[in-house]
PDB file of C-alpha atoms and ligand atoms in Angstrom:
ATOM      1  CA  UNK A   1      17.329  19.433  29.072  1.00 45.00           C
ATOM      2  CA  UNK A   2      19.319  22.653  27.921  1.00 48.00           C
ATOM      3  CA  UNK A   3      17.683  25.963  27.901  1.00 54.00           C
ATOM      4  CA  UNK A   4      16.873  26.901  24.891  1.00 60.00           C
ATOM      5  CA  UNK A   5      15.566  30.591  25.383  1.00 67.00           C
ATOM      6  CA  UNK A   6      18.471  33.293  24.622  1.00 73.00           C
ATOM      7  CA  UNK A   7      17.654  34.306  28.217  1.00 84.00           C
ATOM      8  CA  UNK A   8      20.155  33.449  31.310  1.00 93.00           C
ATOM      9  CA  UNK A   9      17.857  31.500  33.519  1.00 97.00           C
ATOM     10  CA  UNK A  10      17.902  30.950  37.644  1.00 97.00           C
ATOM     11  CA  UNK A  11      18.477  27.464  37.023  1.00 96.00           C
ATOM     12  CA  UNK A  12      21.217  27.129  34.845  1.00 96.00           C
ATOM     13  CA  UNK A  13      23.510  27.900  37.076  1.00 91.00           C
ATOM     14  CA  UNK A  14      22.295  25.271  39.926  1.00 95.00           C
ATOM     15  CA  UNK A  15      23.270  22.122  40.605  1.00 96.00           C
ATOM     16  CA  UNK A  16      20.866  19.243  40.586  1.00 96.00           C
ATOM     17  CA  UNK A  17      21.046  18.626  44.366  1.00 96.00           C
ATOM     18  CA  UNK A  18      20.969  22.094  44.751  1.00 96.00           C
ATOM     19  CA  UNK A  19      17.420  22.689  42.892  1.00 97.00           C
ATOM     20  CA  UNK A  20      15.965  19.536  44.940  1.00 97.00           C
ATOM     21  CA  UNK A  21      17.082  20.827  48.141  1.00 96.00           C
ATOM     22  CA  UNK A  22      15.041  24.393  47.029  1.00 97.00           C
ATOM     23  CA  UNK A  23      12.348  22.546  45.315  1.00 97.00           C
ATOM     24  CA  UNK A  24      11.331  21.017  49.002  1.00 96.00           C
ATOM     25  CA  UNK A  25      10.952  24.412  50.323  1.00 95.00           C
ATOM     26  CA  UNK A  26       8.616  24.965  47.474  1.00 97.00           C
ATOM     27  CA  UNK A  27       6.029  22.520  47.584  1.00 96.00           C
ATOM     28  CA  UNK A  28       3.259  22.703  49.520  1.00 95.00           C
ATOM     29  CA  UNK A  29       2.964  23.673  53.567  1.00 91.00           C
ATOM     30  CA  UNK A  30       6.684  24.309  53.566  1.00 91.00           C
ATOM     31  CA  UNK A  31       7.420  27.978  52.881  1.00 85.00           C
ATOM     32  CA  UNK A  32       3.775  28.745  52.128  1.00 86.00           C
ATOM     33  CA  UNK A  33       0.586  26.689  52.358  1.00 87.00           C
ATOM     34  CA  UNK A  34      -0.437  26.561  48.907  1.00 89.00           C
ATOM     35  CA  UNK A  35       3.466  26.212  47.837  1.00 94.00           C
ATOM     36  CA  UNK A  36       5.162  27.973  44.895  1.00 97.00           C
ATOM     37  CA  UNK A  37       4.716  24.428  42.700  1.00 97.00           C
ATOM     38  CA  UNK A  38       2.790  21.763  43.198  1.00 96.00           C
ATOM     39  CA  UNK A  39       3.642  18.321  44.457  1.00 95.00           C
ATOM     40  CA  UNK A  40       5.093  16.624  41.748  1.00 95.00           C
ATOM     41  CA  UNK A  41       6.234  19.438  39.183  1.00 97.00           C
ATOM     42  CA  UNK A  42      10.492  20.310  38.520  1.00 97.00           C
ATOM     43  CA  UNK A  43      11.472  23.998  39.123  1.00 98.00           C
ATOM     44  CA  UNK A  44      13.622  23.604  36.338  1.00 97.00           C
ATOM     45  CA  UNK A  45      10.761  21.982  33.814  1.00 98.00           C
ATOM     46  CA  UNK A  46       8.557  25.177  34.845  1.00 98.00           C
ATOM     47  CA  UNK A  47      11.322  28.192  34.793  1.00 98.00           C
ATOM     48  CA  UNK A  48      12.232  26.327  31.361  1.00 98.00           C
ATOM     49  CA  UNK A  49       8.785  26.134  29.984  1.00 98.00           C
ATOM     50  CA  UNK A  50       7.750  29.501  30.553  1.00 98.00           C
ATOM     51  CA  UNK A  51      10.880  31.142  29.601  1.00 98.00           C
ATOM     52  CA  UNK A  52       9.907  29.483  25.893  1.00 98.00           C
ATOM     53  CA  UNK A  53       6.526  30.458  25.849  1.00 98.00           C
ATOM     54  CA  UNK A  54       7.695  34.473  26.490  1.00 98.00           C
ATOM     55  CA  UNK A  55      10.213  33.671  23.795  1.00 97.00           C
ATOM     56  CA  UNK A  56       7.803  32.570  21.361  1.00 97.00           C
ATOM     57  CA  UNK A  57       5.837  35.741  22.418  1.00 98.00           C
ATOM     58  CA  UNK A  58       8.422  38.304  21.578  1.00 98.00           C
ATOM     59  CA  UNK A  59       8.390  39.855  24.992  1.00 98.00           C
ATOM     60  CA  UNK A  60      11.255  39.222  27.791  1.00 98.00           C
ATOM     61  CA  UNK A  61      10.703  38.504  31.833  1.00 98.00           C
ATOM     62  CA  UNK A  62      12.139  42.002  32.093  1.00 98.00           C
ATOM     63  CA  UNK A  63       9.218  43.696  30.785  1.00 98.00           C
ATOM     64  CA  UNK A  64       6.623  41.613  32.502  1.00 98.00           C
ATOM     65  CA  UNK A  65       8.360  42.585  35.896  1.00 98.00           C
ATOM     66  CA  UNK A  66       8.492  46.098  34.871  1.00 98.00           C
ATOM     67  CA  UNK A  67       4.740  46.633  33.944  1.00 98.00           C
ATOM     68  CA  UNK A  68       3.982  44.978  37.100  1.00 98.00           C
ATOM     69  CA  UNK A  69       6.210  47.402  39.431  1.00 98.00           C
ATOM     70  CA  UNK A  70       5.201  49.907  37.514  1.00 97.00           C
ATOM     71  CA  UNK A  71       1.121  49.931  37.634  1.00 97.00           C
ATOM     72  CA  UNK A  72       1.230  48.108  41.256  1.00 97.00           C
ATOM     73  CA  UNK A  73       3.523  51.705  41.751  1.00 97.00           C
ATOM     74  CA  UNK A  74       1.468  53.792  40.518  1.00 97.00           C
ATOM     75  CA  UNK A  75      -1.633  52.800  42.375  1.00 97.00           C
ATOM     76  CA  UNK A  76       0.200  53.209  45.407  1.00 96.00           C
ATOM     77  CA  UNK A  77       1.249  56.246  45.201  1.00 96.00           C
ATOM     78  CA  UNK A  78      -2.057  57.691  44.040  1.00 96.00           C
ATOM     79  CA  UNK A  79      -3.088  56.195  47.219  1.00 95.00           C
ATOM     80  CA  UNK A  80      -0.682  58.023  49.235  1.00 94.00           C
ATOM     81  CA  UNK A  81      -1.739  61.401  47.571  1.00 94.00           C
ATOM     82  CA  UNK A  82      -5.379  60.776  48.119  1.00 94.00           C
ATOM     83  CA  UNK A  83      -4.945  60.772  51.709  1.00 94.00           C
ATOM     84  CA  UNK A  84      -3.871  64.242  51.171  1.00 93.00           C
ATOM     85  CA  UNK A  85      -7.022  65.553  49.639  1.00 92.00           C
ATOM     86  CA  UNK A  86     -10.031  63.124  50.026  1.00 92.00           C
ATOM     87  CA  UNK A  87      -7.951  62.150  53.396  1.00 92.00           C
ATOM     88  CA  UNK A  88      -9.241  57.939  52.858  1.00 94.00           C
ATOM     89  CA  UNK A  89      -6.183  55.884  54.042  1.00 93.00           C
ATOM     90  CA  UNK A  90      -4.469  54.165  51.083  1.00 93.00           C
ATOM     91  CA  UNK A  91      -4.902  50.444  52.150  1.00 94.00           C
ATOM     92  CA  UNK A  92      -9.132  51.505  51.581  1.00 95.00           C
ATOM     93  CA  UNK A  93      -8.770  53.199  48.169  1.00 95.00           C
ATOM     94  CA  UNK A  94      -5.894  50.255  47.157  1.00 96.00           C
ATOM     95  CA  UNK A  95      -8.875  48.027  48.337  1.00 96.00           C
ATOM     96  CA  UNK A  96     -11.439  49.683  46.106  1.00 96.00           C
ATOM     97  CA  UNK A  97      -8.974  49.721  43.216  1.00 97.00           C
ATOM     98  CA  UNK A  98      -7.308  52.079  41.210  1.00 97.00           C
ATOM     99  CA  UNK A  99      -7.330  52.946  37.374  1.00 97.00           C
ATOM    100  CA  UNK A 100      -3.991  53.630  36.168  1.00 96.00           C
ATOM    101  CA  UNK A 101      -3.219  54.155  32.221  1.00 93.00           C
ATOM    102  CA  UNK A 102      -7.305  54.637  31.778  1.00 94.00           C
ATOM    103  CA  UNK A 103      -7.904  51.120  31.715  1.00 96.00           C
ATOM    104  CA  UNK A 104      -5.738  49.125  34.636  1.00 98.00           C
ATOM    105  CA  UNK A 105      -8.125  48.548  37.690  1.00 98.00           C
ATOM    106  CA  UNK A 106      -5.004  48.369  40.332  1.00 98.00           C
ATOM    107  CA  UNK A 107      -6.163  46.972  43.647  1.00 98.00           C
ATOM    108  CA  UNK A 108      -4.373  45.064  46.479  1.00 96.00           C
ATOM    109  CA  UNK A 109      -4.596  44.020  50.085  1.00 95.00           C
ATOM    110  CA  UNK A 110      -2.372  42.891  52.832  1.00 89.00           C
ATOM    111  CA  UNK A 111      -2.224  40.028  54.908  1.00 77.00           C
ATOM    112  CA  UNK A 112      -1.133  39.378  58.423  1.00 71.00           C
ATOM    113  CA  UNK A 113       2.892  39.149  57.931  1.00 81.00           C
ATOM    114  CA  UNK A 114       5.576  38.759  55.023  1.00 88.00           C
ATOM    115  CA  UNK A 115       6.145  36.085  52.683  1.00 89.00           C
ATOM    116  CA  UNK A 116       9.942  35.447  52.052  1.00 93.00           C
ATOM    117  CA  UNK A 117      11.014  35.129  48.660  1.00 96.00           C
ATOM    118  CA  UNK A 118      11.524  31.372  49.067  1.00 96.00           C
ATOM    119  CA  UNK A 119      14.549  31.118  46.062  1.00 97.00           C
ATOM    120  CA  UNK A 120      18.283  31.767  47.229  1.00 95.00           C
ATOM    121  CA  UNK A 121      20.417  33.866  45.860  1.00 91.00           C
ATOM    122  CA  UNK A 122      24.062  33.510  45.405  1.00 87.00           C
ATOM    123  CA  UNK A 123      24.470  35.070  48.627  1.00 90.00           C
ATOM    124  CA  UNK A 124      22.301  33.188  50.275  1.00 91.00           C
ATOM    125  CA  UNK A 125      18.624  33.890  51.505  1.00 94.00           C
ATOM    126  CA  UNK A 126      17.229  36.087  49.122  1.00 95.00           C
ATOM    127  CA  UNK A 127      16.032  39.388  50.819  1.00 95.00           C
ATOM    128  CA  UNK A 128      12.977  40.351  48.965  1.00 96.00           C
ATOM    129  CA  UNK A 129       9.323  39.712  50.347  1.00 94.00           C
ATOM    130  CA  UNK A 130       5.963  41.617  50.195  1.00 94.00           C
ATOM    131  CA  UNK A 131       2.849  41.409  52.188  1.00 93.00           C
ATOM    132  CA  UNK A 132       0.033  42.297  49.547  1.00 94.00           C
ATOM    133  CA  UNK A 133      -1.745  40.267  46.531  1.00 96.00           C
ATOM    134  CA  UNK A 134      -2.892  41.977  43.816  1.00 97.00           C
ATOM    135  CA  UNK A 135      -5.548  42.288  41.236  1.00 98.00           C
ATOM    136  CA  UNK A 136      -5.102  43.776  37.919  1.00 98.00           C
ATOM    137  CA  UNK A 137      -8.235  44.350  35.590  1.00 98.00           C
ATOM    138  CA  UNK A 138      -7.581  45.043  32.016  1.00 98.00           C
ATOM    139  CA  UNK A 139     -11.247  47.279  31.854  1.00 98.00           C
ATOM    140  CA  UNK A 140     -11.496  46.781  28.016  1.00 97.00           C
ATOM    141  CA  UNK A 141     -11.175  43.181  27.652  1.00 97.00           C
ATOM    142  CA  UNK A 142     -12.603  42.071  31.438  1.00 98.00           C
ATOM    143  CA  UNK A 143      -9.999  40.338  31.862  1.00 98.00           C
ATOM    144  CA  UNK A 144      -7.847  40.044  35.190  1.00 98.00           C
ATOM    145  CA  UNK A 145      -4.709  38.846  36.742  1.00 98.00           C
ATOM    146  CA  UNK A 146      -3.757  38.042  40.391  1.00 97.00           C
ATOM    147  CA  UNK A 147      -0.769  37.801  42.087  1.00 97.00           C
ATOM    148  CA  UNK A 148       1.535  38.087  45.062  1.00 95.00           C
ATOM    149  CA  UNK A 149       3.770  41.286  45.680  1.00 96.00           C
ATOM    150  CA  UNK A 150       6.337  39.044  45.178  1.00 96.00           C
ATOM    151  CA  UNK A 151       5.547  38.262  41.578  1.00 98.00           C
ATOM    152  CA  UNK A 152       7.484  41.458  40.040  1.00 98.00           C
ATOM    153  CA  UNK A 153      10.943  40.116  41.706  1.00 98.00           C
ATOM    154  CA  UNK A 154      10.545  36.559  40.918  1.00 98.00           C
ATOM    155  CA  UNK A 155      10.122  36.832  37.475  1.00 98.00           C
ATOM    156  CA  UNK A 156      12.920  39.787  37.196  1.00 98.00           C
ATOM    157  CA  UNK A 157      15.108  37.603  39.214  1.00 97.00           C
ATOM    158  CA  UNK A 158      14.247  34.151  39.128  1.00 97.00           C
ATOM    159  CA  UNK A 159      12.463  33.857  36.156  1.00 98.00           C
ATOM    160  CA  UNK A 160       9.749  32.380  38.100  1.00 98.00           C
ATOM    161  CA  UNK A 161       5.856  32.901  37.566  1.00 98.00           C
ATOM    162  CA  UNK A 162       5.184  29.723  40.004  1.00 98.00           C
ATOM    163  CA  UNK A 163       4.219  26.577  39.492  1.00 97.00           C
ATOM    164  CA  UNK A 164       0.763  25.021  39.215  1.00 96.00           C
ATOM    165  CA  UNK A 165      -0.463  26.466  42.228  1.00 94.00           C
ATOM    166  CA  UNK A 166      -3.295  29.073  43.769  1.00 91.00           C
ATOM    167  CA  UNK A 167      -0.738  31.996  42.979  1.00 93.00           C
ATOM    168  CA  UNK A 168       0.966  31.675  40.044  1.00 97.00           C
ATOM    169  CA  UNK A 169       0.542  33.957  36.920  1.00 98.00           C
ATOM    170  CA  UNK A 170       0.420  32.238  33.596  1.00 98.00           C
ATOM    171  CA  UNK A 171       2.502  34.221  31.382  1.00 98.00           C
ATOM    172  CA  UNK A 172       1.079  34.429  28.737  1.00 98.00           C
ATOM    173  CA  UNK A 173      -2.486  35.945  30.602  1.00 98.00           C
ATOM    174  CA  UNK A 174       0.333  38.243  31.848  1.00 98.00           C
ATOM    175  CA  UNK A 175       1.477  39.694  28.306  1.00 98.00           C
ATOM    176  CA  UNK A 176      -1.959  39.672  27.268  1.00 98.00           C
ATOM    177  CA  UNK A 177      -3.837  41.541  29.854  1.00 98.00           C
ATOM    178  CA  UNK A 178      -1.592  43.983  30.037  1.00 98.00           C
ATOM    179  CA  UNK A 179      -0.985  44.613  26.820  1.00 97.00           C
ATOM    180  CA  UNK A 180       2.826  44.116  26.457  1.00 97.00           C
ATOM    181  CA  UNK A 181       4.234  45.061  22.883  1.00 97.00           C
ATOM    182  CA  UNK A 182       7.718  43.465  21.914  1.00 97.00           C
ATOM    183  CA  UNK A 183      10.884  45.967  22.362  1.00 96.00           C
ATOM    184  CA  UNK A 184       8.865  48.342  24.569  1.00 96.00           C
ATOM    185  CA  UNK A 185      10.429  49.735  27.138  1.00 96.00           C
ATOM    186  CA  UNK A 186       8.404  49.404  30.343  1.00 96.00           C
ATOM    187  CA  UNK A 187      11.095  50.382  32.839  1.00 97.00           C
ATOM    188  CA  UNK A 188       9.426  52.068  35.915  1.00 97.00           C
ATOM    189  CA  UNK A 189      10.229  55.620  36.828  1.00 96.00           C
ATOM    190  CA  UNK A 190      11.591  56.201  40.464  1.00 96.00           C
ATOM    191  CA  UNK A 191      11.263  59.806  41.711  1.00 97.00           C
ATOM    192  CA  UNK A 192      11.339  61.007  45.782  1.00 97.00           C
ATOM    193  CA  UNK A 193       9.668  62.957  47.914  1.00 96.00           C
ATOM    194  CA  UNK A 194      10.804  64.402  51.034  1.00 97.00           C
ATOM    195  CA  UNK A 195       8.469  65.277  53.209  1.00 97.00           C
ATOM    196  CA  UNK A 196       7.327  65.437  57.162  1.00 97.00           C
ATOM    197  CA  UNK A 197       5.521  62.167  57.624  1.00 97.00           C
ATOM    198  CA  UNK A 198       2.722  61.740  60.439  1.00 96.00           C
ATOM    199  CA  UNK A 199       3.768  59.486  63.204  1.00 96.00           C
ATOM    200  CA  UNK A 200       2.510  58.860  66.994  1.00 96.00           C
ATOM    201  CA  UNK A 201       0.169  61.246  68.750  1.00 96.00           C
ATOM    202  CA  UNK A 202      -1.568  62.433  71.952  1.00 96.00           C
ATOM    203  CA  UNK A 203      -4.013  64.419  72.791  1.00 95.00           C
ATOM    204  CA  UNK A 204      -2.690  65.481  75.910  1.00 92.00           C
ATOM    205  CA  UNK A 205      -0.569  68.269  75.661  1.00 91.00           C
ATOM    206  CA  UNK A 206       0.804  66.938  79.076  1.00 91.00           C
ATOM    207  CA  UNK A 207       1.780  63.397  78.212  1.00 91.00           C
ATOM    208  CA  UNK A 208       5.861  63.305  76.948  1.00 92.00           C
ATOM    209  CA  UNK A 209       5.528  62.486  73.721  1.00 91.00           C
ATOM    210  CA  UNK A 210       7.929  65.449  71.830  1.00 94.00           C
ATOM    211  CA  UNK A 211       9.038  66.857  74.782  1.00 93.00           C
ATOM    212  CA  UNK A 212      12.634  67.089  74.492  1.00 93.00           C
ATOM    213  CA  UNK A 213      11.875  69.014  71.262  1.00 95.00           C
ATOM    214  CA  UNK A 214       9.429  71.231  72.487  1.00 93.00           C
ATOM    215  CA  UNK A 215      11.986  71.974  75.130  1.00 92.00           C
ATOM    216  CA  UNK A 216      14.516  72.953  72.477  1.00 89.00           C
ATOM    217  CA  UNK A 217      12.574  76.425  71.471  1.00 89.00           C
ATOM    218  CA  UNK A 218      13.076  75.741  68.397  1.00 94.00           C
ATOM    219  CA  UNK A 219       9.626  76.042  66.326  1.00 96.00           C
ATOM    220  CA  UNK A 220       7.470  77.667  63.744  1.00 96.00           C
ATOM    221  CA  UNK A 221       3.917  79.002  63.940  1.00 96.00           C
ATOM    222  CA  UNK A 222       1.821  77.607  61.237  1.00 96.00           C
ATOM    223  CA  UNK A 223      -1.271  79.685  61.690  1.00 94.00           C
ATOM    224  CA  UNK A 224      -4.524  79.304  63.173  1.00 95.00           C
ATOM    225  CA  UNK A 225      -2.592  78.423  66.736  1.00 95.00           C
ATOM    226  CA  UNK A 226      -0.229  75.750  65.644  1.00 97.00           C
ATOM    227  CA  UNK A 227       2.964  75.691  66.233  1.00 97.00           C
ATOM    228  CA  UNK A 228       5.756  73.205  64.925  1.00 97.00           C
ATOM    229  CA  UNK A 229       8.784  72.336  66.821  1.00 97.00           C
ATOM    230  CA  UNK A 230      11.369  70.466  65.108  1.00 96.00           C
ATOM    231  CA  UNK A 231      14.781  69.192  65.810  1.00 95.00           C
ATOM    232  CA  UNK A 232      16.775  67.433  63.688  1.00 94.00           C
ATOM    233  CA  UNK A 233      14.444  65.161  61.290  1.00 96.00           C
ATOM    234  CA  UNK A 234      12.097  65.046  64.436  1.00 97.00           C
ATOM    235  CA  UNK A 235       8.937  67.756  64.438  1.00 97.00           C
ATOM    236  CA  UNK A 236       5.733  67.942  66.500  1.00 97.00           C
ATOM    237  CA  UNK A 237       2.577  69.977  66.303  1.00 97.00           C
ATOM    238  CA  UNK A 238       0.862  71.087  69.436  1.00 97.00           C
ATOM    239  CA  UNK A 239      -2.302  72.440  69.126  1.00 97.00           C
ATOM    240  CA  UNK A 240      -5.486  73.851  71.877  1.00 96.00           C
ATOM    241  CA  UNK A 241      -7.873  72.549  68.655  1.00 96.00           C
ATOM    242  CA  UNK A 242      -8.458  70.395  66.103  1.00 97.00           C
ATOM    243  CA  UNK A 243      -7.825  72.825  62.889  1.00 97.00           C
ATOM    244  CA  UNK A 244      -7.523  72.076  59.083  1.00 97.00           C
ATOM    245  CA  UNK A 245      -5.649  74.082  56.986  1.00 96.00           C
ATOM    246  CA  UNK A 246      -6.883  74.557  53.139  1.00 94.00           C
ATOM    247  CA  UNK A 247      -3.530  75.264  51.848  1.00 92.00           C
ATOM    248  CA  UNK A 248      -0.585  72.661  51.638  1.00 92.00           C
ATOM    249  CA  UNK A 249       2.231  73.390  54.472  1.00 95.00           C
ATOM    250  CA  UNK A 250       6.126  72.861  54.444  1.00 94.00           C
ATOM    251  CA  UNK A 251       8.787  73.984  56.881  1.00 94.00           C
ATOM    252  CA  UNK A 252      12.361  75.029  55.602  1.00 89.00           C
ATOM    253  CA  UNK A 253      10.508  73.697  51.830  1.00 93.00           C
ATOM    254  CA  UNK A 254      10.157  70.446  53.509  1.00 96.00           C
ATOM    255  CA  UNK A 255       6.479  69.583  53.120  1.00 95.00           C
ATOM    256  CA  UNK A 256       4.077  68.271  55.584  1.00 97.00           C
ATOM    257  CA  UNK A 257       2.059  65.235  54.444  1.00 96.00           C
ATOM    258  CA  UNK A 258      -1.016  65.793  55.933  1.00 96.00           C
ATOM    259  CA  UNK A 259      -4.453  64.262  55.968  1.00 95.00           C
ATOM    260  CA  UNK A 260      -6.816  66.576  54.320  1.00 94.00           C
ATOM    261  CA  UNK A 261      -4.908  69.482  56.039  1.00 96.00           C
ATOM    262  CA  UNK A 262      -5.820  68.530  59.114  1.00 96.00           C
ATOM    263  CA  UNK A 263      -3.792  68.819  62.689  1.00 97.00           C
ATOM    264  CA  UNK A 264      -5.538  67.460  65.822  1.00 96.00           C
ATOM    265  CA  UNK A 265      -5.647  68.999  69.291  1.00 97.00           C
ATOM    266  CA  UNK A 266      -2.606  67.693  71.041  1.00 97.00           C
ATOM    267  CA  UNK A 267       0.898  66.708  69.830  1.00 97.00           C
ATOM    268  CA  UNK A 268       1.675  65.154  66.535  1.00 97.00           C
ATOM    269  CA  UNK A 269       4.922  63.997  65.696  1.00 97.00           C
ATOM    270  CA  UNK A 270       6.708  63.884  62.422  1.00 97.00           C
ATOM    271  CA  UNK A 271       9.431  62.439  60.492  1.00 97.00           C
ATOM    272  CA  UNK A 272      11.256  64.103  58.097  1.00 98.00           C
ATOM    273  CA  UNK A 273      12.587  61.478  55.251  1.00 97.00           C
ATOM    274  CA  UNK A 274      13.039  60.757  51.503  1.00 98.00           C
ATOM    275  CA  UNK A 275      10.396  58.734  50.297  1.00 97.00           C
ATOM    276  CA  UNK A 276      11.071  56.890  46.894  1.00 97.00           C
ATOM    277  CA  UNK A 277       7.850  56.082  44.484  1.00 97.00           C
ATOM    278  CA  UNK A 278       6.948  55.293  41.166  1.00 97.00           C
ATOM    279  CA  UNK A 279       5.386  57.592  38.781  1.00 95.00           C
ATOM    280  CA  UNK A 280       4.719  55.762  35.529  1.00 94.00           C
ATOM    281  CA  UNK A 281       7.652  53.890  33.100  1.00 94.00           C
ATOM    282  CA  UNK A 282       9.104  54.427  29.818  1.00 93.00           C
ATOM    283  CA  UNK A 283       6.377  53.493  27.945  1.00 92.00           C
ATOM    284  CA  UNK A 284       3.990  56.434  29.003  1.00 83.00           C
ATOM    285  CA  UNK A 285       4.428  59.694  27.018  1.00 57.00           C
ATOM    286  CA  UNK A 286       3.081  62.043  29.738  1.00 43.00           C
ATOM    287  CA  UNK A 287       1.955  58.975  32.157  1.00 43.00           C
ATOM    288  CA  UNK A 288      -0.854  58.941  34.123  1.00 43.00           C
ATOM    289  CA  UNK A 289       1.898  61.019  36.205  1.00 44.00           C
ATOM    290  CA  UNK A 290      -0.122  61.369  39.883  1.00 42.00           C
ATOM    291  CA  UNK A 291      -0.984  65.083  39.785  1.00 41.00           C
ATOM    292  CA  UNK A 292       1.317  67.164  42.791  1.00 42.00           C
ATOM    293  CA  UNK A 293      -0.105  69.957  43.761  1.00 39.00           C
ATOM    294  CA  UNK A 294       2.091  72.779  43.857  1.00 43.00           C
ATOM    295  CA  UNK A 295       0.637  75.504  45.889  1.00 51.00           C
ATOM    296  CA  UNK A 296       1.701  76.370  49.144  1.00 56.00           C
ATOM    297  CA  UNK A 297       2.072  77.776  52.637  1.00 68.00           C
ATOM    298  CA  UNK A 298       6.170  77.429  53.324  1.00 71.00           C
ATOM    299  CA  UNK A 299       7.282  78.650  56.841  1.00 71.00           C
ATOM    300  CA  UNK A 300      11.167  79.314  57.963  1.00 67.00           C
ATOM    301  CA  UNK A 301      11.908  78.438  61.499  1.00 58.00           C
ATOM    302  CA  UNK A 302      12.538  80.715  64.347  1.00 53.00           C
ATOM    303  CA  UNK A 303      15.959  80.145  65.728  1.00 44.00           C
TER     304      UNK A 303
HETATM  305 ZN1   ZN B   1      14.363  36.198  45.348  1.00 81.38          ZN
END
């Protein structure tokens, strides 16, 4: 059977032993438990199938994949900056959900491990995977969708919403639910942060953790008895006392990412790094852009 969407499909360019030799990965208790198609079904027949029923819709994979990244982005990053102020750790307020656009409930949770994306490439094993399902809730028509992190990259790459299985997302629910218009532009919108992000601690200001930058002398004093010692992309509070400050803090502009403001009694090391999110897509005029807060404490070192 020839393809006859305008759109270049996974498929097409696969031999027929070389979609039976994937499709046994896919069925059930190979890669997965449930499987990506069910025990009888073609890969072909399904990529095929759907890519006709989005045709007949107006609306291309691309855009699908797009609104996905983009809410399942969004939610996580207003996790990330909640931690900040209400200080509850993202994977709780993911949990709980998120409303994103005023009427996407976003909310997600991880399992033990990573599912590979099961579909080579034409390198090989494709690289993608995710750990999280999610659950979107279109609040004005109760409706909902679920699906696996890996969703967004297997229709964007593979054209694949899944067979007839547990996880797959019926596309046309999709383009419903969320609303998708034909020729709008959903691309996501990447921005980064760089900031000084938390990593192991002690409360011990004996134990070794930071020493060798300690030992370096190289440091700022961040008020109410903190200091921060940094080398490198490598910092580390020490403190007599637990403390929070009510300002935001950065060193050299770089910001701290803090929970609540708070710094324990002890040492707390940091990373400094670029951290790439997602703040909304095309389609939003001002977004439901995750508020930054602007205001803050900024500190030079001493050298
Ligand atoms: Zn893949």
């Amino acid at each position: 059977m020839t393809n006859s969407t305008d759109t270049k499909l996974y498929t097409d360019d696969l031999t027929e032993a070389q979609i039976t030799a994937i499709e046994l990965q896919l069925r059930p208790q190979k890669t997965s438990a449930s499987g990506f198609l069910n025990q009888s079904e073609r890969l072909k027949d399904v990529i095929e199938a759907d890519a006709r029923t989005l045709n007949d819709l107006n609306i291309t994979h691309k855009q699908v994949s797009d609104r996905l990244e983009s809410l399942i982005g969004q939610a996580l990053r207003n996790a990330t900056l909640g931690r900040r102020t209400d200080g509850i750790p993202p994977y709780k307020t993911l949990k709980d959900g998120i409303l994103i656009d005023k009427i996407f409930k976003v909310s997600g949770g991880s399992w033990m491990g990573y599912q590979n994306c099961p579909l080579p490439n034409n390198q090989g094993n494709c690289p993608e995977q995710g750990s999280y399902d999610f659950k979107i809730l279109n609040e004005t028509s109760v409706e909902e969708i679920q699906f696996p992190q890996l969703m967004s990259h297997l229709i964007r790459d593979h054209q694949f919403f899944e067979g007839h299985t547990q996880y797959r997302l019926d596309p046309t629910d999709a383009v419903r639910i969320l609303g998708l218009k034909t020729g709008i532009d959903y691309t996501p919108l990447k921005e980064s942060e760089e900031c000084w992000f938390e990593g192991s601690y002690t409360n011990s200001l004996d134990n070794k953790i930071g020493r060798d930058i300690i030992y370096a002398e190289r440091y700022v004093y961040l008020g109410l008895g903190v200091k921060f010692y940094f080398q490198g992309n490598k910092g580390v509070t020490v403190s007599r006392e637990p403390v929070r400050f009510t300002e935001p803090l950065s060193v050299h502009g770089v910001k701290l990412d803090l929970c609540q403001g708070k710094i324990p009694a002890g040492k707390l090391m940091f990373k400094k790094e670029k951290r790439e999110y997602i703040s909304g897509d095309k389609s939003q005029f001002n977004g439901s852009r995750a508020a930054e807060t602007t205001k803050q404490n900024s500190f030079e070192g001493k050298e």
